[in-house]
Amino acid sequence: MDQQLKEDLRRKMYPRYETIDGHLLTRAAEAGLVWLRTNQKIVNALNVFPVPDGDTGTNMVLTMQAAWDEVESVGDRSVADVIHAIAHGALMGARGNSGVILSQLWRGLARSLDGRLEVGVPDLARALAEARDTAYKGVVKPVEGTILTVAKDVATAAEQAEAEGVTSILELLERVVEAAGQSVERTPDLLPILKEAGVVDSGGKGLFFILEGMLRSVYGQRLDEPLVSVQPLSALNLDGAMEAIEPGQDWEVVVDFRPGTGFEVQTFYDRLESMGTSIQVGEGEGMLRMHIHVPDNTQYEPIEYIRGIGTITKVHLENLMDQTAEKPAADGGFGAHLEAVEPGQIAVVVVAPGPGIGRVFASLGAAAIIQGGQTMNPSTKEILSAFENLPTDKVVILPNNKNVRMAAEQTVDLTVKQTAVIPSVNVPQGIAAMFALDPSGDFESVVEA
């Protein structure tokens, strides 16, 4: 946009933005999501820390999409209603380190703006400071040069703007976006692995895009075309980053607290530190989301520990080394590393929406994996073909989608094998079911479990 035109718009708009309401906050959140999604590949290409798996942009988009889905169900109400919906949705949908931290930024904002119909500059300055503090609290060992640093610099810029007498939300947003951009550029000076690879921090860049998208929407600028090209991960110097990766599993778990367990955050952190690294904890009302990297030989230890704290409602697992693989298997990851089934054992056939989820089910003991899910439902024939040649007559099917369940159930009448369909309607339910698998157990008992 022409600089003079922008100056003219500023003068006209500043008085209109002394406060914002729930409607304007909703529009800002949507713009932040759209601009982040437009630049998703750019953020992915910058991803070298803590694991160079090229998915930070994707994880942040999934987190923001979950937040937006929650907002759509609330509608345009008060600022408090909208921001609490964003925070809850982001926490439930948080993916990866960056997603969990992003969810905690929204949680801090929600906590500070609780009960507010509309807000002005002083309110937002305090809320951004609370967002910073909440995000830092959720990381056991905060690392500077990351999204945390950008959040800190954003809060400082907002506090300084208020101290200087700024009264326009638009002017505050301009200063915040400028501070975020400058902070991102400084991240390689704070985190050597970024400087070695020749990139800025991916999570910090993702936060910048969210804020910049909000500002661009006010000025009526396009949100559907990225401003820079993408540098592929293969073009970066990732030797240092790859050396830092240890074989293991990347867990993400959502837990509803069980009353009377005496949950205490610091004790929880200390226990997790004895299990693994890269620990992020996102807190919500009566729930938390945990992210941790653990070695292969103790990969289920966090799950066993958390089961004593509350009810597990979501689980996501990825192999750290598989995340960094340059090329997928020839079959797209489906059928790779599957558990061998002996005659007489119980085989589990799983429908999974992508290779990453497929690897999770494979690690839990699945014998066959079929690509499918929302908008790509496998046929009865495809499901039948997946287990007819397995060397056992005991088969359990996890459709993991309500649209796949009927096709799965039709296979029961088309095979002579003892077959049961578990009515799982999503991936978390399917993963939860896998924990009950005992390949050599009694068929009916295992099915019931």
Coordinates of C-alpha atoms in Angstrom, one line a residue:
M1 CA 0.0 0.0 0.0
D2 CA 1.2 3.5 -0.8
Q3 CA 2.8 5.1 2.2
Q4 CA 0.9 8.4 1.9
L5 CA -2.4 6.5 1.5
K6 CA -1.5 4.6 4.6
E7 CA -0.9 7.8 6.5
D8 CA -4.2 9.2 5.4
L9 CA -6.0 6.0 6.5
R10 CA -4.2 6.2 9.9
R11 CA -5.5 9.7 10.6
K12 CA -9.0 8.7 9.7
M13 CA -9.0 5.4 11.6
Y14 CA -7.2 6.2 14.8
P15 CA -10.2 7.8 16.5
R16 CA -12.4 4.8 15.5
Y17 CA -10.1 2.3 17.2
E18 CA -9.9 3.6 20.8
T19 CA -11.7 0.4 21.8
I20 CA -12.5 -2.9 20.1
D21 CA -15.5 -5.2 20.8
G22 CA -16.1 -8.9 20.3
H23 CA -16.9 -8.4 16.6
L24 CA -13.7 -6.7 15.8
L25 CA -11.7 -9.2 17.8
T26 CA -13.3 -12.0 15.9
R27 CA -12.4 -10.4 12.6
A28 CA -8.8 -9.9 13.8
A29 CA -8.5 -13.5 14.8
E30 CA -9.8 -14.7 11.4
A31 CA -7.3 -12.4 9.6
G32 CA -4.5 -13.7 11.7
L33 CA -5.4 -17.3 10.8
V34 CA -5.7 -16.6 7.1
W35 CA -2.4 -14.7 6.8
L36 CA -0.6 -17.4 8.9
R37 CA -2.1 -20.1 6.6
T38 CA -1.0 -18.1 3.5
N39 CA 2.6 -18.1 4.9
Q40 CA 2.4 -21.6 6.3
K41 CA 5.1 -23.0 4.0
I42 CA 7.5 -20.2 4.8
V43 CA 7.2 -20.9 8.5
N44 CA 7.6 -24.7 7.9
A45 CA 10.8 -24.0 5.9
L46 CA 12.3 -22.1 8.8
N47 CA 11.8 -24.9 11.3
V48 CA 15.1 -26.1 12.7
F49 CA 14.5 -25.9 16.4
P50 CA 13.9 -27.9 18.6
V51 CA 13.5 -30.6 15.9
P52 CA 14.0 -29.8 12.1
D53 CA 10.8 -31.5 11.1
G54 CA 9.4 -28.7 8.9
D55 CA 6.0 -28.6 10.6
T56 CA 5.9 -25.5 12.8
G57 CA 3.7 -23.6 10.3
T58 CA 1.4 -26.5 10.0
N59 CA 1.1 -26.9 13.8
M60 CA 0.4 -23.3 14.3
V61 CA -2.2 -23.2 11.6
L62 CA -3.9 -26.3 13.1
T63 CA -3.9 -24.6 16.5
M64 CA -5.4 -21.4 15.2
Q65 CA -7.9 -23.3 13.1
A66 CA -9.1 -25.1 16.2
A67 CA -9.4 -21.7 17.9
W68 CA -11.4 -20.3 15.0
D69 CA -13.7 -23.2 15.0
E70 CA -14.5 -22.6 18.6
V71 CA -15.1 -18.9 18.0
E72 CA -17.5 -19.7 15.2
S73 CA -19.6 -21.6 17.6
V74 CA -19.7 -18.6 20.0
G75 CA -20.6 -15.9 17.6
D76 CA -19.8 -12.2 18.0
R77 CA -20.4 -11.5 21.6
S78 CA -18.3 -9.7 24.2
V79 CA -14.5 -9.5 24.0
A80 CA -14.4 -11.9 27.0
D81 CA -16.6 -14.5 25.3
V82 CA -14.6 -14.4 22.1
I83 CA -11.1 -14.5 23.7
H84 CA -12.1 -17.4 26.0
A85 CA -13.4 -19.3 23.0
I86 CA -10.1 -18.7 21.2
A87 CA -8.1 -19.8 24.2
H88 CA -10.1 -23.0 24.7
G89 CA -10.1 -23.9 21.1
A90 CA -6.3 -23.3 20.8
L91 CA -5.6 -25.4 23.8
M92 CA -7.7 -28.3 22.6
G93 CA -6.2 -28.1 19.1
A94 CA -2.6 -27.2 20.0
R95 CA 0.1 -29.1 18.1
G96 CA 3.8 -29.2 18.7
N97 CA 5.9 -26.9 20.9
S98 CA 4.8 -23.7 19.0
G99 CA 1.1 -24.7 19.1
V100 CA 1.1 -25.3 22.9
I101 CA 3.0 -22.0 23.5
L102 CA 0.6 -20.2 21.2
S103 CA -2.4 -21.6 23.1
Q104 CA -0.9 -20.2 26.4
L105 CA -0.5 -16.8 24.9
W106 CA -4.2 -16.8 24.1
R107 CA -4.9 -18.2 27.6
G108 CA -3.0 -15.3 29.2
L109 CA -5.0 -12.8 27.1
A110 CA -8.3 -14.5 28.1
R111 CA -7.4 -14.4 31.8
S112 CA -6.5 -10.7 31.7
L113 CA -9.6 -9.7 29.7
D114 CA -12.1 -11.8 31.6
G115 CA -15.5 -10.1 32.0
R116 CA -14.8 -7.3 29.5
L117 CA -17.3 -6.2 26.9
E118 CA -14.8 -4.1 25.0
V119 CA -11.2 -3.1 25.6
G120 CA -8.8 -0.2 25.1
V121 CA -5.1 0.3 24.9
P122 CA -4.4 -0.1 28.6
D123 CA -6.4 -3.3 28.7
L124 CA -4.5 -4.8 25.8
A125 CA -1.1 -3.8 27.1
R126 CA -1.8 -5.5 30.4
A127 CA -3.3 -8.5 28.5
L128 CA -0.2 -8.9 26.4
A129 CA 2.0 -8.8 29.5
E130 CA -0.2 -11.6 31.0
A131 CA 0.1 -13.6 27.8
R132 CA 3.9 -13.3 28.0
D133 CA 4.0 -14.5 31.6
T134 CA 1.6 -17.3 31.0
A135 CA 3.6 -18.6 28.0
Y136 CA 6.9 -18.5 29.9
K137 CA 5.3 -20.3 32.9
G138 CA 4.2 -23.2 30.6
V139 CA 7.8 -24.0 29.5
V140 CA 10.0 -25.9 32.0
K141 CA 13.2 -24.5 30.5
P142 CA 12.5 -21.4 28.4
V143 CA 14.8 -20.8 25.5
E144 CA 15.4 -17.3 24.2
G145 CA 15.4 -16.7 20.5
T146 CA 12.1 -18.4 20.1
I147 CA 8.4 -17.5 20.0
L148 CA 8.7 -16.7 23.7
T149 CA 11.2 -14.0 23.0
V150 CA 8.9 -12.5 20.4
A151 CA 6.0 -12.6 22.8
K152 CA 8.1 -10.8 25.4
D153 CA 9.2 -8.1 23.0
V154 CA 5.6 -7.6 21.8
A155 CA 4.4 -7.1 25.4
T156 CA 7.2 -4.6 26.1
A157 CA 6.3 -2.6 23.0
A158 CA 2.6 -2.5 24.1
E159 CA 3.6 -1.4 27.6
Q160 CA 5.8 1.3 26.2
A161 CA 3.1 2.5 23.8
E162 CA 0.7 2.9 26.7
A163 CA 3.3 4.7 28.8
E164 CA 3.7 7.2 25.9
G165 CA 0.0 8.0 25.9
V166 CA -1.1 6.0 22.8
T167 CA -4.9 5.7 22.8
S168 CA -5.5 4.1 19.4
I169 CA -5.7 0.3 19.2
L170 CA -4.6 0.6 15.6
E171 CA -1.4 2.5 16.6
L172 CA -0.8 0.0 19.3
L173 CA -1.1 -2.9 16.8
E174 CA 1.3 -1.1 14.4
R175 CA 3.9 -0.8 17.1
V176 CA 3.4 -4.4 18.2
V177 CA 3.8 -5.7 14.6
E178 CA 6.9 -3.7 14.2
A179 CA 8.4 -5.0 17.5
A180 CA 7.5 -8.6 16.5
G181 CA 9.3 -8.2 13.2
Q182 CA 12.4 -6.8 14.7
S183 CA 12.4 -9.4 17.5
V184 CA 12.2 -12.2 14.9
E185 CA 15.2 -10.8 13.0
R186 CA 17.2 -10.9 16.3
T187 CA 16.4 -14.5 17.1
P188 CA 19.6 -15.9 15.4
D189 CA 21.7 -13.8 17.7
L190 CA 20.1 -15.5 20.7
L191 CA 19.9 -19.0 19.5
P192 CA 23.1 -20.3 17.8
I193 CA 21.5 -23.2 16.0
L194 CA 19.4 -20.6 14.0
K195 CA 22.5 -18.6 13.0
E196 CA 24.2 -21.8 12.0
A197 CA 21.3 -22.8 9.7
G198 CA 20.9 -19.2 8.4
V199 CA 17.3 -18.8 9.5
V200 CA 15.1 -16.9 12.0
D201 CA 12.9 -18.7 14.5
S202 CA 9.9 -20.4 12.9
G203 CA 7.5 -20.1 15.9
G204 CA 8.4 -16.4 16.3
K205 CA 7.8 -15.8 12.6
G206 CA 4.4 -17.6 12.9
L207 CA 3.4 -15.3 15.7
F208 CA 4.5 -12.3 13.6
F209 CA 2.3 -13.4 10.7
I210 CA -0.7 -13.7 13.0
L211 CA -0.2 -10.2 14.2
E212 CA 0.6 -8.8 10.8
G213 CA -2.5 -10.4 9.3
M214 CA -4.6 -8.5 11.8
L215 CA -3.0 -5.3 10.8
R216 CA -3.2 -6.0 7.1
S217 CA -6.9 -6.7 7.4
V218 CA -7.5 -3.2 8.9
Y219 CA -5.7 -1.6 5.9
G220 CA -7.7 -3.7 3.5
Q221 CA -4.5 -5.4 2.2
R222 CA -4.7 -8.9 0.6
L223 CA -4.3 -11.9 2.8
D224 CA -4.1 -14.6 0.2
E225 CA -0.6 -14.0 -1.4
P226 CA 2.7 -14.5 0.5
L227 CA 5.2 -11.7 0.2
V228 CA 8.3 -13.9 0.0
S229 CA 9.3 -17.2 -1.5
V230 CA 10.0 -20.4 0.3
Q231 CA 13.5 -21.7 1.0
P232 CA 13.3 -25.5 1.3
L233 CA 14.7 -27.2 4.3
S234 CA 17.1 -29.1 2.2
A235 CA 18.8 -25.8 1.3
L236 CA 19.6 -25.1 4.9
N237 CA 22.6 -26.0 7.0
L238 CA 20.9 -28.5 9.4
D239 CA 24.0 -30.5 10.6
G240 CA 23.9 -29.0 14.1
A241 CA 20.2 -29.4 14.4
M242 CA 20.2 -33.0 13.2
E243 CA 23.0 -33.9 15.7
A244 CA 20.7 -32.6 18.5
I245 CA 18.0 -35.1 17.7
E246 CA 17.9 -38.3 19.7
P247 CA 15.8 -41.3 18.8
G248 CA 12.5 -41.2 20.7
Q249 CA 8.8 -40.2 20.7
D250 CA 7.0 -36.9 20.6
W251 CA 3.9 -37.1 22.8
E252 CA 1.0 -34.6 23.0
V253 CA -1.7 -35.4 25.5
V254 CA -4.8 -33.6 26.7
V255 CA -6.0 -34.5 30.2
D256 CA -9.1 -33.6 32.2
F257 CA -8.2 -33.3 35.9
R258 CA -9.6 -35.9 38.3
P259 CA -10.9 -34.2 41.5
G260 CA -9.0 -35.0 44.6
T261 CA -5.6 -35.9 43.0
G262 CA -3.8 -33.0 44.6
F263 CA -2.4 -31.8 41.2
E264 CA 0.4 -29.3 41.6
V265 CA 2.1 -27.7 38.6
Q266 CA 5.7 -27.7 39.8
T267 CA 5.5 -31.3 40.9
F268 CA 4.1 -32.2 37.5
Y269 CA 7.0 -30.4 35.8
D270 CA 9.6 -32.0 38.0
R271 CA 8.2 -35.5 37.2
L272 CA 8.1 -34.8 33.5
E273 CA 11.8 -33.6 33.5
S274 CA 12.8 -37.0 34.8
M275 CA 11.2 -38.6 31.8
G276 CA 12.2 -36.4 28.8
T277 CA 12.9 -33.1 27.2
S278 CA 11.2 -30.2 25.2
I279 CA 8.5 -30.1 27.8
Q280 CA 5.6 -27.6 27.3
V281 CA 2.5 -27.5 29.4
G282 CA -0.7 -25.7 28.5
E283 CA -3.2 -25.1 31.3
G284 CA -7.0 -24.6 30.8
E285 CA -10.0 -24.7 33.1
G286 CA -9.9 -28.2 34.7
M287 CA -7.6 -29.5 31.9
L288 CA -4.0 -29.4 30.6
R289 CA -2.1 -30.2 27.4
M290 CA 1.3 -31.7 27.7
H291 CA 4.1 -31.9 25.1
I292 CA 7.2 -34.0 25.7
H293 CA 10.0 -35.8 23.9
V294 CA 10.9 -39.2 25.5
P295 CA 13.3 -42.0 24.6
D296 CA 12.0 -45.1 22.8
N297 CA 12.6 -47.4 25.8
T298 CA 10.4 -45.3 28.1
Q299 CA 7.9 -44.0 25.5
Y300 CA 4.8 -44.9 27.4
E301 CA 6.0 -43.6 30.8
P302 CA 4.3 -40.2 30.4
I303 CA 1.0 -41.9 29.6
E304 CA 1.1 -44.1 32.6
Y305 CA 1.9 -41.2 34.9
I306 CA -0.8 -38.9 33.5
R307 CA -3.5 -41.6 33.8
G308 CA -3.1 -41.2 37.6
I309 CA -3.8 -37.5 37.3
G310 CA -7.0 -37.4 35.2
T311 CA -8.8 -38.7 32.2
I312 CA -6.9 -38.7 28.9
T313 CA -9.1 -37.1 26.2
K314 CA -6.6 -36.7 23.3
V315 CA -3.3 -38.3 22.4
H316 CA -0.9 -37.6 19.5
L317 CA 2.4 -39.4 19.0
E318 CA 5.1 -39.1 16.5
N319 CA 8.5 -40.7 16.1
L320 CA 11.2 -37.9 16.3
M321 CA 13.4 -39.5 13.7
D322 CA 10.5 -40.1 11.3
Q323 CA 9.5 -36.5 11.6
T324 CA 12.8 -35.4 10.1
A325 CA 12.9 -38.0 7.3
E326 CA 13.4 -36.2 4.0
K327 CA 11.2 -38.6 2.0
P328 CA 8.2 -40.6 2.9
A329 CA 8.0 -44.3 2.2
A330 CA 7.0 -45.3 -1.3
D331 CA 3.6 -46.2 0.0
G332 CA 3.1 -42.8 1.7
G333 CA 3.9 -44.2 5.1
F334 CA 0.9 -46.6 5.2
G335 CA 2.0 -50.2 5.9
A336 CA 5.5 -49.1 7.1
H337 CA 6.9 -50.7 10.3
L338 CA 3.7 -52.6 10.9
E339 CA 3.5 -55.2 13.7
A340 CA 3.8 -58.8 12.4
V341 CA 0.8 -61.0 13.3
E342 CA 1.1 -64.6 14.2
P343 CA -1.6 -67.2 13.4
G344 CA -4.2 -67.1 16.1
Q345 CA -3.4 -63.6 17.3
I346 CA -5.7 -60.6 17.1
A347 CA -4.9 -58.2 14.2
V348 CA -6.0 -54.6 14.3
V349 CA -6.9 -52.8 11.1
V350 CA -6.9 -49.1 11.3
V351 CA -8.2 -46.3 9.1
A352 CA -5.8 -43.2 9.4
P353 CA -6.0 -39.8 7.6
G354 CA -2.3 -39.5 6.9
P355 CA 1.2 -41.1 7.2
G356 CA 1.9 -39.4 10.5
I357 CA -1.2 -40.8 12.2
G358 CA -0.5 -44.1 10.5
R359 CA 2.9 -44.3 12.1
V360 CA 1.3 -43.6 15.5
F361 CA -1.0 -46.6 15.1
A362 CA 1.8 -48.7 13.7
S363 CA 3.9 -48.0 16.8
L364 CA 0.9 -49.1 19.0
G365 CA 0.7 -52.5 17.3
A366 CA -1.6 -52.1 14.2
A367 CA -1.3 -54.9 11.7
A368 CA -2.8 -53.0 8.7
I369 CA -3.4 -49.3 8.0
I370 CA -5.8 -47.9 5.4
Q371 CA -5.7 -44.3 4.2
G372 CA -9.0 -42.7 4.8
G373 CA -11.1 -40.3 6.9
Q374 CA -13.2 -37.2 6.3
T375 CA -13.8 -36.7 2.5
M376 CA -11.7 -39.8 1.6
N377 CA -13.7 -42.7 2.9
P378 CA -12.3 -46.1 2.0
S379 CA -14.7 -48.7 0.5
T380 CA -15.8 -51.9 2.1
K381 CA -13.7 -53.7 -0.5
E382 CA -10.6 -51.8 0.5
I383 CA -11.1 -52.5 4.2
L384 CA -11.7 -56.2 3.4
S385 CA -8.6 -56.4 1.3
A386 CA -6.5 -55.0 4.1
F387 CA -7.0 -58.0 6.4
E388 CA -8.1 -60.9 4.2
N389 CA -4.5 -62.0 3.6
L390 CA -3.4 -61.6 7.2
P391 CA -2.3 -64.9 8.8
T392 CA -5.0 -64.8 11.5
D393 CA -8.8 -65.3 11.7
K394 CA -9.2 -62.7 14.5
V395 CA -9.6 -59.1 13.3
V396 CA -10.5 -55.8 15.0
I397 CA -11.3 -52.8 12.8
L398 CA -11.0 -49.1 14.0
P399 CA -12.8 -46.9 11.5
N400 CA -11.9 -43.7 13.4
N401 CA -14.6 -41.7 11.5
K402 CA -18.4 -41.9 11.6
N403 CA -18.5 -41.9 7.7
V404 CA -16.2 -45.0 7.6
R405 CA -18.0 -47.0 10.2
M406 CA -20.8 -48.4 8.0
A407 CA -18.3 -49.6 5.3
A408 CA -16.3 -51.3 8.0
E409 CA -19.3 -53.0 9.5
Q410 CA -20.3 -54.4 6.1
T411 CA -17.0 -56.4 6.1
V412 CA -18.3 -58.5 9.0
D413 CA -20.8 -60.3 6.7
L414 CA -18.3 -60.7 3.9
T415 CA -15.6 -62.6 5.6
V416 CA -15.3 -66.0 7.4
K417 CA -12.9 -64.4 9.9
Q418 CA -14.0 -63.5 13.4
T419 CA -14.3 -59.7 13.0
A420 CA -15.4 -56.9 15.2
V421 CA -15.7 -53.2 14.5
I422 CA -15.0 -50.7 17.3
P423 CA -17.2 -47.6 16.8
S424 CA -14.4 -45.1 17.0
V425 CA -15.4 -41.9 15.3
N426 CA -12.1 -40.0 15.5
V427 CA -8.3 -40.6 15.8
P428 CA -8.0 -40.0 19.6
Q429 CA -10.7 -42.6 20.2
G430 CA -8.8 -45.0 18.0
I431 CA -5.5 -44.4 19.8
A432 CA -7.2 -44.8 23.2
A433 CA -8.6 -48.2 22.0
M434 CA -5.2 -49.4 20.9
F435 CA -4.0 -49.2 24.5
A436 CA -6.4 -52.1 25.2
L437 CA -4.8 -54.4 22.6
D438 CA -3.5 -57.7 23.8
P439 CA -2.7 -59.7 20.6
S440 CA -2.7 -63.0 22.4
G441 CA -5.7 -62.3 24.6
D442 CA -9.2 -63.6 24.5
F443 CA -10.9 -62.0 21.5
E444 CA -14.2 -61.1 23.1
S445 CA -12.5 -59.6 26.2
V446 CA -10.1 -57.6 24.1
V447 CA -12.9 -56.3 21.9
E448 CA -14.9 -55.3 25.0
A449 CA -11.8 -53.5 26.5

